[in-house]
Short mmCIF file of C-alpha atoms in Angstrom, two decimals:
data_model
loop_
_atom_site.label_atom_id
_atom_site.label_comp_id
_atom_site.label_asym_id
_atom_site.label_seq_id
_atom_site.Cartn_x
_atom_site.Cartn_y
_atom_site.Cartn_z
CA MET A 1 -18.08 115.85 -22.02
CA PRO A 2 -21.55 113.86 -23.89
CA LEU A 3 -21.28 110.10 -23.22
CA ASP A 4 -24.62 109.33 -24.03
CA LEU A 5 -24.04 105.99 -25.88
CA VAL A 6 -26.79 105.51 -29.00
CA SER A 7 -25.91 101.90 -29.51
CA HIS A 8 -28.28 98.87 -29.40
CA LYS A 9 -28.55 97.04 -25.91
CA HIS A 10 -28.73 93.26 -26.03
CA ARG A 11 -29.81 91.96 -22.54
CA VAL A 12 -28.43 88.43 -21.59
CA ALA A 13 -29.20 86.63 -18.28
CA ASP A 14 -25.13 86.82 -16.97
CA ALA A 15 -21.72 87.55 -17.68
CA GLY A 16 -20.96 83.56 -18.55
CA GLU A 17 -24.37 83.56 -20.53
CA ALA A 18 -22.60 87.21 -22.31
CA ILE A 19 -19.37 85.17 -23.42
CA ASP A 20 -21.31 82.40 -25.54
CA TYR A 21 -23.85 85.07 -26.78
CA CYS A 22 -21.05 87.18 -28.46
CA PHE A 23 -19.70 84.35 -29.87
CA ARG A 24 -23.29 83.41 -31.69
CA GLN A 25 -23.39 86.87 -32.77
CA GLY A 26 -20.06 86.51 -34.82
CA TRP A 27 -18.35 89.59 -32.71
CA SER A 28 -15.41 87.46 -31.71
CA ASP A 29 -12.25 86.65 -33.39
CA GLY A 30 -12.72 83.11 -32.17
CA LEU A 31 -11.45 83.60 -28.91
CA PRO A 32 -13.54 84.36 -25.47
CA VAL A 33 -14.44 88.18 -25.40
CA VAL A 34 -15.04 90.29 -22.66
CA PRO A 35 -18.48 91.14 -22.24
CA PRO A 36 -19.29 94.92 -23.36
CA THR A 37 -21.30 96.55 -20.60
CA GLU A 38 -22.39 100.68 -20.37
CA GLU A 39 -19.78 100.74 -17.37
CA ARG A 40 -17.18 99.40 -19.39
CA VAL A 41 -17.07 100.77 -22.07
CA LEU A 42 -17.68 104.37 -20.58
CA GLN A 43 -14.47 103.42 -18.52
CA MET A 44 -12.60 103.10 -21.99
CA LEU A 45 -14.05 106.50 -23.25
CA GLU A 46 -13.19 108.27 -20.22
CA ALA A 47 -9.67 107.31 -20.61
CA ALA A 48 -9.32 108.46 -24.06
CA GLY A 49 -10.89 111.66 -22.89
CA LEU A 50 -13.30 110.87 -26.12
CA PRO A 51 -17.05 111.63 -26.30
CA ALA A 52 -18.93 109.01 -27.60
CA ASP A 53 -20.16 110.38 -30.82
CA LYS A 54 -16.18 111.29 -31.85
CA GLU A 55 -15.41 110.48 -35.51
CA VAL A 56 -12.42 108.47 -35.19
CA GLY A 57 -12.18 107.78 -38.79
CA PHE A 58 -13.92 107.69 -41.53
CA ILE A 59 -13.42 105.29 -44.75
CA LYS A 60 -14.46 106.49 -47.77
CA ASP A 61 -14.58 104.01 -49.85
CA ARG A 62 -17.07 101.89 -47.49
CA GLU A 63 -18.58 105.41 -46.48
CA ILE A 64 -18.06 104.07 -42.88
CA SER A 65 -18.25 106.68 -39.75
CA ILE A 66 -16.36 104.95 -36.78
CA THR A 67 -17.02 106.80 -33.64
CA ALA A 68 -15.27 106.73 -30.28
CA GLU A 69 -18.63 104.22 -29.21
CA LYS A 70 -17.61 101.62 -31.16
CA VAL A 71 -14.14 101.44 -30.88
CA ALA A 72 -14.93 101.27 -26.97
CA ILE A 73 -16.81 98.74 -27.03
CA ASN A 74 -14.49 96.68 -29.46
CA ALA A 75 -11.33 97.41 -27.28
CA VAL A 76 -13.95 96.06 -24.08
CA LEU A 77 -14.61 92.97 -26.35
CA ALA A 78 -10.74 92.80 -26.78
CA GLY A 79 -9.71 92.76 -23.29
CA CYS A 80 -8.33 96.03 -23.48
CA LYS A 81 -7.45 98.12 -19.90
CA PRO A 82 -9.24 101.47 -19.77
CA GLU A 83 -5.13 103.42 -20.19
CA TYR A 84 -4.39 101.09 -23.56
CA MET A 85 -7.40 103.00 -25.51
CA PRO A 86 -5.46 106.31 -26.42
CA VAL A 87 -3.20 103.78 -28.18
CA VAL A 88 -6.23 101.99 -30.21
CA VAL A 89 -7.62 105.22 -31.45
CA ALA A 90 -4.60 106.27 -32.70
CA ALA A 91 -4.28 103.15 -34.65
CA ILE A 92 -7.58 103.47 -36.00
CA GLU A 93 -7.08 106.81 -37.26
CA GLY A 94 -3.84 105.42 -38.91
CA ILE A 95 -5.82 102.87 -40.30
CA THR A 96 -8.16 105.39 -41.43
CA ASP A 97 -5.92 107.65 -42.87
CA PRO A 98 -6.46 108.24 -46.58
CA ALA A 99 -2.71 107.38 -47.15
CA TRP A 100 -3.22 103.52 -45.72
CA ALA A 101 -5.76 103.10 -48.18
CA TYR A 102 -8.12 100.65 -45.98
CA HIS A 103 -10.04 98.83 -48.52
CA GLY A 104 -7.21 97.22 -50.42
CA PRO A 105 -4.99 95.81 -47.55
CA SER A 106 -8.32 94.61 -45.34
CA THR A 107 -9.61 92.58 -48.81
CA THR A 108 -6.96 91.65 -50.31
CA THR A 109 -6.11 87.56 -50.94
CA SER A 110 -2.65 88.40 -49.71
CA GLY A 111 -3.56 88.75 -46.40
CA PRO A 112 -1.37 91.34 -44.27
CA ALA A 113 -2.36 92.40 -41.01
CA VAL A 114 -2.14 95.56 -39.42
CA LEU A 115 1.43 95.77 -37.77
CA ILE A 116 1.29 97.95 -35.00
CA ILE A 117 4.24 99.83 -33.38
CA VAL A 118 4.27 102.11 -31.05
CA ASN A 119 7.16 104.42 -29.76
CA GLY A 120 7.81 107.35 -27.24
CA PRO A 121 6.86 106.99 -23.15
CA ILE A 122 3.40 105.16 -23.58
CA ALA A 123 5.17 102.06 -24.49
CA ARG A 124 7.00 101.82 -21.22
CA GLU A 125 4.45 103.56 -18.94
CA LEU A 126 2.26 100.48 -20.81
CA ASP A 127 4.70 97.81 -20.59
CA ILE A 128 4.13 97.09 -24.52
CA ASN A 129 6.73 94.65 -24.50
CA SER A 130 10.09 95.52 -27.00
CA GLY A 131 11.90 92.42 -25.94
CA GLU A 132 12.08 88.93 -25.10
CA ASN A 133 9.56 86.71 -27.00
CA LEU A 134 8.26 90.19 -29.14
CA PHE A 135 5.91 88.42 -31.01
CA GLY A 136 5.02 86.16 -28.24
CA PRO A 137 2.47 85.55 -25.20
CA GLY A 138 2.51 87.16 -22.24
CA TRP A 139 1.87 90.94 -22.52
CA ARG A 140 -1.54 92.03 -22.22
CA ALA A 141 -1.07 95.26 -24.03
CA ASN A 142 0.41 93.72 -27.15
CA LEU A 143 -2.24 91.31 -27.42
CA THR A 144 -5.07 93.19 -26.57
CA ILE A 145 -4.09 96.19 -28.65
CA GLY A 146 -4.13 94.69 -31.71
CA ARG A 147 -6.98 92.46 -31.11
CA ALA A 148 -9.34 95.82 -30.61
CA VAL A 149 -7.64 97.40 -33.66
CA ARG A 150 -9.22 94.20 -35.49
CA LEU A 151 -12.14 93.55 -34.17
CA VAL A 152 -13.10 97.05 -35.60
CA MET A 153 -12.63 96.37 -38.57
CA ARG A 154 -14.35 93.17 -38.00
CA ASN A 155 -17.71 94.23 -36.53
CA VAL A 156 -17.30 98.07 -37.74
CA CYS A 157 -15.97 98.12 -41.13
CA GLY A 158 -17.46 94.28 -42.20
CA SER A 159 -14.02 93.31 -42.56
CA LEU A 160 -14.85 89.48 -42.36
CA PRO A 161 -12.89 86.19 -42.98
CA ALA A 162 -13.94 84.63 -46.04
CA VAL A 163 -16.34 87.70 -47.06
CA LEU A 164 -14.45 91.32 -46.97
CA ASP A 165 -11.75 90.09 -45.54
CA ARG A 166 -10.53 86.91 -48.53
CA ALA A 167 -6.94 86.55 -47.75
CA THR A 168 -5.73 83.29 -48.72
CA HIS A 169 -3.80 82.23 -46.13
CA GLY A 170 -3.07 85.35 -43.92
CA HIS A 171 -1.25 85.45 -40.85
CA PRO A 172 -1.19 84.84 -36.97
CA GLY A 173 -0.57 88.80 -36.85
CA LYS A 174 -4.03 89.13 -37.58
CA LEU A 175 -5.27 88.27 -33.83
CA SER A 176 -2.08 91.20 -32.85
CA TYR A 177 0.47 92.18 -34.03
CA VAL A 178 1.48 94.76 -31.70
CA ILE A 179 5.43 95.71 -30.80
CA ALA A 180 7.36 98.53 -29.41
CA GLU A 181 11.18 99.67 -30.63
CA ASN A 182 13.69 99.14 -27.76
CA GLU A 183 14.21 102.79 -27.55
CA GLN A 184 16.26 102.32 -24.24
CA GLU A 185 18.98 100.15 -25.47
CA SER A 186 19.35 101.70 -28.91
CA PRO A 187 22.04 103.89 -30.35
CA TRP A 188 19.92 105.43 -32.47
CA THR A 189 17.08 108.34 -32.55
CA PRO A 190 13.75 106.45 -32.49
CA MET A 191 11.86 105.46 -35.55
CA HIS A 192 8.93 108.61 -34.39
CA VAL A 193 11.75 110.74 -33.90
CA ASP A 194 12.67 109.75 -37.71
CA ARG A 195 9.83 110.14 -39.21
CA GLY A 196 9.30 114.13 -37.27
CA PHE A 197 7.90 113.42 -33.96
CA ARG A 198 9.90 114.83 -30.60
CA ALA A 199 11.50 112.11 -28.55
CA GLU A 200 8.38 112.48 -25.39
CA GLN A 201 5.80 112.56 -27.56
CA SER A 202 4.04 108.93 -27.97
CA THR A 203 3.16 107.44 -31.11
CA VAL A 204 1.30 104.63 -33.35
CA THR A 205 2.85 103.68 -36.35
CA VAL A 206 0.68 101.41 -39.03
CA LEU A 207 1.60 99.10 -41.92
CA ALA A 208 0.08 96.19 -43.98
CA ALA A 209 2.58 93.62 -43.17
CA ASP A 210 3.30 90.33 -43.95
CA GLY A 211 4.08 87.95 -40.66
CA PRO A 212 8.03 88.26 -39.52
CA ARG A 213 10.67 86.15 -40.82
CA GLN A 214 13.41 85.31 -38.66
CA ILE A 215 17.45 84.84 -39.48
CA PHE A 216 20.12 82.71 -37.83
CA ASN A 217 23.41 84.23 -37.69
CA GLN A 218 25.79 83.48 -34.75
CA LEU A 219 29.17 82.83 -36.81
CA SER A 220 29.87 86.71 -37.40
CA ALA A 221 31.44 88.90 -35.18
CA THR A 222 30.82 92.10 -37.73
CA THR A 223 28.28 93.69 -38.86
CA GLU A 224 28.90 93.26 -42.60
CA GLY A 225 28.42 89.68 -41.71
CA VAL A 226 25.39 89.74 -39.79
CA LEU A 227 23.85 91.85 -42.82
CA THR A 228 25.03 89.53 -45.30
CA THR A 229 22.74 86.58 -43.88
CA MET A 230 20.16 88.91 -43.59
CA ALA A 231 20.37 90.36 -47.17
CA ASP A 232 20.64 86.71 -48.52
CA ASP A 233 17.54 86.01 -46.97
CA MET A 234 15.76 88.88 -47.97
CA ARG A 235 16.10 88.92 -51.45
CA ILE A 236 13.44 86.83 -52.62
CA SER A 237 10.82 87.73 -49.89
CA GLY A 238 8.10 89.16 -49.52
CA GLY A 239 6.05 90.12 -53.06
CA VAL A 240 9.81 90.40 -54.42
CA VAL A 241 8.68 92.83 -57.27
CA GLY A 242 6.34 94.75 -55.57
CA GLN A 243 8.58 96.92 -53.72
CA THR A 244 7.31 97.32 -50.37
CA TYR A 245 8.12 98.34 -47.21
CA TYR A 246 10.51 96.55 -44.86
CA VAL A 247 10.57 96.44 -41.33
CA VAL A 248 13.96 95.45 -39.72
CA LEU A 249 14.14 94.29 -35.87
CA LEU A 250 17.97 93.93 -34.58
CA ALA A 251 17.73 91.97 -31.44
CA GLY A 252 20.65 91.61 -28.85
CA GLU A 253 23.14 89.98 -30.08
CA HIS A 254 23.04 91.37 -33.45
CA MET A 255 22.56 95.12 -32.49
CA GLU A 256 25.56 94.88 -29.97
CA ILE A 257 27.51 93.74 -33.21
CA VAL A 258 26.30 97.11 -35.11
CA ALA A 259 26.61 99.55 -32.28
CA ARG A 260 30.16 98.30 -31.33
CA ASP A 261 30.78 98.92 -35.08
CA GLY A 262 29.35 102.20 -35.11
CA TRP A 263 27.02 102.08 -38.00
CA SER A 264 24.22 104.44 -38.56
CA LYS A 265 21.22 103.30 -40.06
CA THR A 266 21.71 105.01 -43.42
CA ASP A 267 24.84 102.88 -43.15
CA VAL A 268 22.56 99.34 -42.88
CA LYS A 269 19.89 100.87 -45.13
CA ARG A 270 22.36 101.11 -48.21
CA TYR A 271 23.76 97.85 -47.72
CA LEU A 272 20.62 96.02 -47.70
CA PHE A 273 19.57 97.94 -50.44
CA GLU A 274 23.22 97.35 -52.62
CA ASN A 275 22.62 93.43 -51.33
CA THR A 276 19.14 92.70 -51.87
CA MET A 277 19.11 93.34 -56.09
CA ASN A 278 17.89 91.04 -58.25
CA ASN A 279 18.06 90.60 -62.06
CA TYR A 280 15.40 90.49 -64.32
CA ALA A 281 16.39 87.38 -66.12
CA HIS A 282 15.58 85.43 -62.58
CA LEU A 283 12.75 87.09 -61.78
CA ARG A 284 11.24 86.29 -65.10
CA ARG A 285 12.65 82.59 -64.76
CA THR A 286 10.91 82.29 -61.61
CA GLN A 287 7.73 83.64 -62.59
CA ARG A 288 7.31 86.77 -61.01
CA PHE A 289 7.49 89.02 -64.10
CA PRO A 290 6.17 87.10 -67.64
CA MET A 291 8.21 85.32 -69.99
CA PRO A 292 10.49 85.66 -72.34
CA ILE A 293 13.51 86.61 -71.26
CA LYS A 294 14.58 89.77 -73.13
CA PRO A 295 18.26 90.47 -73.97
CA GLY A 296 20.12 92.29 -71.36
CA ASP A 297 17.89 90.73 -68.47
CA GLU A 298 20.63 88.70 -66.87
CA THR A 299 22.34 91.93 -65.72
CA ARG A 300 19.25 94.52 -65.71
CA ILE A 301 18.50 95.08 -61.91
CA ARG A 302 15.49 95.23 -59.58
CA PRO A 303 15.59 96.60 -56.95
CA LEU A 304 13.91 94.83 -53.80
CA VAL A 305 12.82 98.60 -52.73
CA SER A 306 12.27 102.15 -54.58
CA HIS A 307 14.66 103.27 -52.06
CA GLU A 308 17.10 102.64 -49.83
CA ASP A 309 14.37 104.63 -47.07
CA MET A 310 12.03 102.04 -47.73
CA PHE A 311 14.13 100.00 -45.11
CA PHE A 312 12.81 100.37 -41.40
CA ILE A 313 15.79 99.70 -39.08
CA LEU A 314 14.43 98.90 -35.36
CA PRO A 315 15.99 97.40 -32.10
CA ALA A 316 13.66 94.97 -30.88
CA GLY A 317 13.66 91.43 -29.52
CA GLY A 318 15.64 89.62 -26.26
CA LYS A 319 19.19 89.70 -25.53
CA ALA A 320 20.20 86.46 -25.78
CA GLY A 321 20.35 84.39 -29.28
CA ALA A 322 21.52 85.24 -32.67
CA PHE A 323 18.54 85.89 -34.29
CA SER A 324 16.74 88.90 -35.68
CA SER A 325 13.93 89.31 -38.32
CA TYR A 326 12.56 91.18 -40.73
CA ILE A 327 8.95 91.94 -41.63
CA PRO A 328 8.18 92.98 -45.59
CA GLY A 329 5.13 95.24 -45.91
CA TRP A 330 1.98 94.38 -48.01
CA ALA A 331 2.32 94.59 -52.23
CA LYS A 332 3.71 97.83 -53.30
CA ALA A 333 4.28 101.07 -50.88
CA SER A 334 2.23 103.37 -53.29
CA TRP A 335 -0.96 100.83 -52.46
CA SER A 336 -1.02 101.66 -48.74
CA ARG A 337 1.44 104.04 -46.97
CA MET A 338 3.07 103.45 -43.43
CA VAL A 339 1.25 105.97 -41.03
CA THR A 340 2.47 107.31 -38.07
CA LYS A 341 -0.32 109.40 -35.15
CA GLU A 342 0.78 111.06 -32.01
CA ILE A 343 -1.01 109.38 -29.40
CA LYS A 344 -2.74 111.77 -27.68
CA ARG A 345 -3.87 112.17 -24.00
CA MET B 1 -29.68 90.22 -16.40
CA ILE B 2 -27.09 92.38 -18.10
CA GLU B 3 -27.04 94.43 -21.24
CA LEU B 4 -24.27 94.40 -23.66
CA LEU B 5 -23.38 97.11 -26.11
CA ASP B 6 -23.27 95.85 -30.08
CA PRO B 7 -19.86 96.38 -31.26
CA THR B 8 -20.90 96.26 -34.90
CA ARG B 9 -21.88 99.32 -37.22
CA GLU B 10 -25.66 98.39 -37.37
CA LEU B 11 -26.21 99.03 -40.95
CA ARG B 12 -29.32 100.17 -42.58
CA SER B 13 -30.60 98.06 -45.62
CA GLY B 14 -31.47 100.64 -48.21
CA GLN B 15 -32.78 100.00 -51.98
CA MET B 16 -30.92 99.89 -54.78
CA SER B 17 -31.74 102.63 -57.25
CA TYR B 18 -30.96 102.35 -60.51
CA ALA B 19 -30.29 104.87 -63.05
CA PRO B 20 -32.64 105.14 -66.49
CA ARG B 21 -32.22 102.16 -68.99
CA PRO B 22 -32.25 103.24 -72.53
CA SER B 23 -34.00 101.43 -75.01
CA SER B 24 -30.90 99.85 -77.13
CA LEU B 25 -27.01 100.66 -76.99
CA LYS B 26 -27.03 101.66 -80.73
CA GLY B 27 -24.87 104.93 -80.75
CA LYS B 28 -24.17 105.11 -77.23
CA ARG B 29 -20.82 105.47 -75.94
CA VAL B 30 -19.43 102.58 -73.58
CA ALA B 31 -16.91 103.48 -70.55
CA LEU B 32 -14.88 100.52 -69.76
CA ILE B 33 -12.73 100.36 -65.97
CA GLU B 34 -10.28 98.10 -66.06
CA ASN B 35 -8.91 97.17 -62.81
CA THR B 36 -5.65 96.23 -64.01
CA LYS B 37 -5.23 92.64 -63.21
CA TYR B 38 -3.85 90.59 -65.61
CA ASN B 39 -6.30 89.80 -68.68
CA SER B 40 -8.68 92.78 -67.29
CA ASP B 41 -8.18 94.89 -70.32
CA ARG B 42 -8.04 92.26 -72.90
CA LEU B 43 -11.73 91.01 -71.84
CA LEU B 44 -12.68 93.77 -71.59
CA GLU B 45 -11.62 95.69 -74.97
CA MET B 46 -13.29 91.89 -76.41
CA ILE B 47 -16.57 92.67 -75.00
CA GLY B 48 -16.44 96.23 -76.10
CA GLU B 49 -15.37 94.90 -79.67
CA ILE B 50 -18.80 92.50 -79.60
CA LEU B 51 -20.56 95.19 -78.67
CA VAL B 52 -19.77 97.47 -81.13
CA GLU B 53 -19.55 95.02 -84.08
CA GLU B 54 -23.31 93.60 -83.48
CA TYR B 55 -25.01 95.89 -80.99
CA GLY B 56 -24.05 99.34 -82.86
CA VAL B 57 -22.40 100.85 -79.79
CA ALA B 58 -21.09 103.98 -81.27
CA GLU B 59 -17.47 103.98 -79.57
CA THR B 60 -15.69 102.39 -76.71
CA LYS B 61 -13.19 104.02 -73.97
CA MET B 62 -11.05 102.34 -72.01
CA TYR B 63 -10.11 103.69 -68.21
CA HIS B 64 -7.40 102.23 -66.13
CA LYS B 65 -7.51 102.20 -62.33
CA ARG B 66 -4.72 103.24 -60.55
CA TYR B 67 -4.17 99.98 -59.18
CA SER B 68 -6.07 96.77 -58.82
CA SER B 69 -7.05 97.32 -55.06
CA VAL B 70 -9.22 100.73 -55.10
CA PRO B 71 -12.39 102.08 -56.57
CA ALA B 72 -12.04 104.03 -59.73
CA HIS B 73 -10.58 107.67 -58.93
CA GLU B 74 -12.75 110.66 -59.05
CA GLU B 75 -11.04 111.96 -62.60
CA ILE B 76 -12.61 108.52 -64.07
CA ILE B 77 -16.11 109.05 -62.54
CA THR B 78 -16.49 112.56 -63.86
CA ASP B 79 -14.66 111.76 -67.33
CA VAL B 80 -17.61 108.75 -67.71
CA ARG B 81 -20.57 111.08 -66.42
CA LYS B 82 -19.40 113.27 -69.13
CA THR B 83 -18.37 111.40 -72.18
CA CYS B 84 -19.77 108.14 -71.76
CA ASP B 85 -23.67 106.62 -72.18
CA ILE B 86 -22.80 103.66 -70.33
CA MET B 87 -19.88 101.62 -67.97
CA ILE B 88 -18.82 98.08 -67.85
CA ALA B 89 -16.19 97.75 -64.95
CA GLY B 90 -14.38 94.54 -64.41
CA VAL B 91 -12.84 92.10 -63.89
CA GLY B 92 -12.89 91.76 -60.04
CA ASP B 93 -10.50 88.31 -59.68
CA CYS B 94 -9.20 89.14 -56.17
CA GLY B 95 -10.78 90.11 -53.22
CA SER B 96 -9.93 93.91 -52.78
CA CYS B 97 -10.54 94.06 -56.31
CA SER B 98 -13.84 92.18 -56.83
CA SER B 99 -15.24 94.65 -54.54
CA GLY B 100 -13.59 97.98 -56.01
CA SER B 101 -15.65 96.92 -58.89
CA VAL B 102 -19.13 96.23 -57.48
CA LEU B 103 -18.10 99.84 -55.97
CA ASP B 104 -17.49 101.56 -59.38
CA GLY B 105 -21.00 100.26 -60.53
CA ILE B 106 -22.98 101.39 -57.33
CA ARG B 107 -20.94 104.88 -57.63
CA LEU B 108 -21.91 105.31 -61.48
CA GLU B 109 -25.48 104.09 -61.12
CA LYS B 110 -26.10 106.72 -58.77
CA GLU B 111 -24.45 109.42 -60.91
CA LYS B 112 -27.10 107.83 -63.33
CA ILE B 113 -24.98 105.88 -65.89
CA PRO B 114 -26.40 102.43 -66.42
CA SER B 115 -23.38 99.79 -65.56
CA ALA B 116 -22.48 96.60 -65.25
CA SER B 117 -19.62 95.13 -62.86
CA ILE B 118 -18.17 91.55 -63.59
CA VAL B 119 -16.57 89.51 -60.76
CA THR B 120 -15.21 86.14 -60.76
CA HIS B 121 -17.42 83.62 -59.44
CA VAL B 122 -14.95 82.55 -55.72
CA PHE B 123 -15.94 86.44 -55.15
CA VAL B 124 -19.51 86.65 -55.33
CA ASN B 125 -20.18 87.07 -51.58
CA THR B 126 -17.23 89.35 -51.48
CA GLY B 127 -18.92 91.69 -53.96
CA ARG B 128 -22.78 91.14 -52.33
CA ALA B 129 -20.75 92.25 -48.96
CA MET B 130 -19.41 95.40 -50.55
CA ALA B 131 -23.29 95.81 -51.73
CA LYS B 132 -24.32 95.32 -48.03
CA GLN B 133 -21.77 98.05 -47.08
CA TRP B 134 -22.98 100.75 -49.40
CA SER B 135 -26.82 99.57 -47.64
CA VAL B 136 -27.77 98.53 -51.19
CA PRO B 137 -27.76 94.79 -50.31
CA ASP B 138 -29.94 93.99 -53.83
CA TYR B 139 -27.55 95.68 -56.11
CA LYS B 140 -27.08 93.17 -59.14
CA PHE B 141 -23.71 92.43 -60.53
CA LEU B 142 -22.48 89.70 -63.84
CA VAL B 143 -20.45 86.60 -62.53
CA MET B 144 -17.98 84.84 -64.91
CA GLU B 145 -15.82 81.90 -63.82
CA HIS B 146 -12.48 82.34 -62.13
CA PRO B 147 -9.68 82.24 -63.09
CA ILE B 148 -8.81 84.41 -65.85
CA ALA B 149 -5.45 86.03 -65.42
CA ASN B 150 -3.85 83.10 -66.85
CA LEU B 151 -6.27 81.91 -69.80
CA PRO B 152 -4.81 82.05 -73.72
CA GLU B 153 -6.61 84.29 -75.81
CA ASP B 154 -9.23 82.11 -77.40
CA GLU B 155 -10.23 81.38 -73.97
CA LEU B 156 -10.60 84.63 -72.73
CA ARG B 157 -12.87 85.54 -75.76
CA ALA B 158 -15.25 82.80 -75.65
CA LYS B 159 -15.69 83.99 -72.17
CA ALA B 160 -16.22 87.68 -73.65
CA ARG B 161 -18.70 86.23 -76.16
CA ALA B 162 -20.52 84.30 -73.22
CA ILE B 163 -21.29 87.14 -71.19
CA VAL B 164 -22.48 89.62 -73.46
CA PRO B 165 -25.60 88.92 -73.36
CA GLU B 166 -26.32 89.24 -70.00
CA ILE B 167 -24.34 92.39 -69.91
CA VAL B 168 -26.65 93.59 -72.49
CA ASP B 169 -29.26 92.66 -70.59
CA LEU B 170 -28.93 94.44 -67.55
CA LEU B 171 -27.81 97.87 -69.45
CA LEU B 172 -31.22 97.59 -71.03
CA LYS B 173 -33.51 96.54 -68.42
CA ALA B 174 -32.85 97.32 -64.41
CA PRO B 175 -33.16 94.54 -61.88
CA GLU B 176 -36.69 94.95 -60.27
CA THR B 177 -36.03 96.22 -56.55
CA LYS B 178 -38.17 95.43 -54.27
CA ALA B 179 -39.79 98.66 -53.90
CA ALA B 180 -40.66 98.54 -57.43
CA MET B 181 -42.25 95.24 -57.12
CA SER B 182 -44.44 95.97 -53.74
CA MET B 183 -45.56 99.38 -56.07
CA ALA B 184 -46.59 96.88 -59.38
CA ALA B 185 -48.53 94.87 -57.11
CA GLU B 186 -50.49 97.89 -55.45
#
């Protein structure tokens, strides 16, 4: 396997100086990085079984070819263990897929991050968190895999904040936004199986997404009660009129109620679809659509999503607490598709 | 002493090669590529009207992108190449659409169609970064004051009126590249 590295080499005095040097070169997201030495980069490539010159992704609108070598260097910077490299590679394959349409979601003022959902056995092997503190700190895999993807976007694709990443606000998920589904305790088939993979395969799903929004309901003992709160909160969320994707994350106590009631994913999706509709008059009055209000607008319905299958229902989050979350996708679903790639090992 | 591997794309800088310019716009067919942002089509229409009335342009043809965050799709590029002599793109008033309009200009100059891309002033560095990504850091595009999406008709028309001379200048006279300047010096 050819592992000859072609990247330019920068000489520095020692490891301490290297961290400052990386900051000065503009290679960091604002946190200290691990110095990308040849030895560490080669370990990354070996763990993924990739030659250095292998093209992992190509972005037509930028004429950018992303090689395994550059992915490996950025994975080192991010603090990944070598065994995380196949996950990072699959995520890069995802965001460079023409269906994900890199230019829009990476450059837009609306500031989505790359939500990365890991499914299959690798999630357990690498200890990718699917439970308590789902989006929080404490798990190296969750924090460094997403960080590596963002550093590739920054260093290889030119998606620099305030330059080719014009997010007005963005959100903290742009540092890293990696979760796993709680497949072990789920009453349902996992997401990757729904999307055509086998349960024993491991996959990465990438979605250009807003930040998570948490809902609270400790009064309900029924699924309908829990979902009433969820739907009411979702109705005016994300871009509202864009009709994007939604990832709905049901955590411990809520998930137990839904499982006990025997609701299928389709039942949940249908309930949310039917209970998140808006009427045109309201959307015009609140300046989501242009005024004036036309005859019939009070009863003319705009669904939040184009179809109930644009809701993705996943068990994830801690066991304790009457909280669940949902994540709106970016803009319109047709502008940037959710993409799932197999993690090759 | 330790050695660090460069994590960046290690871009090389090239020179923009502009399409040959006509001596006037008289009788030319002008493509207007609007990016679907609110007021973009109206502004380009107004620019087109002025070019027809005052510069003898034969006709204008409006193209609509699929949505604002993408470059013009292949069918647009092919049709412009076949049926138009000149192209004007815009108006980039957001992150992904401003850089998208700059890209449309670069692509069509490569197809030998003299082009003018317009972005709003808060996105100048984004347009410039896109040009760098295409290894043509000195590519010239035009800048209009931000915003345009919420402007009434009369203010929009004033903006169109103000930028037309710059458009005409860019379409009739290619900016001097460093290579051309050094050749002239010799």
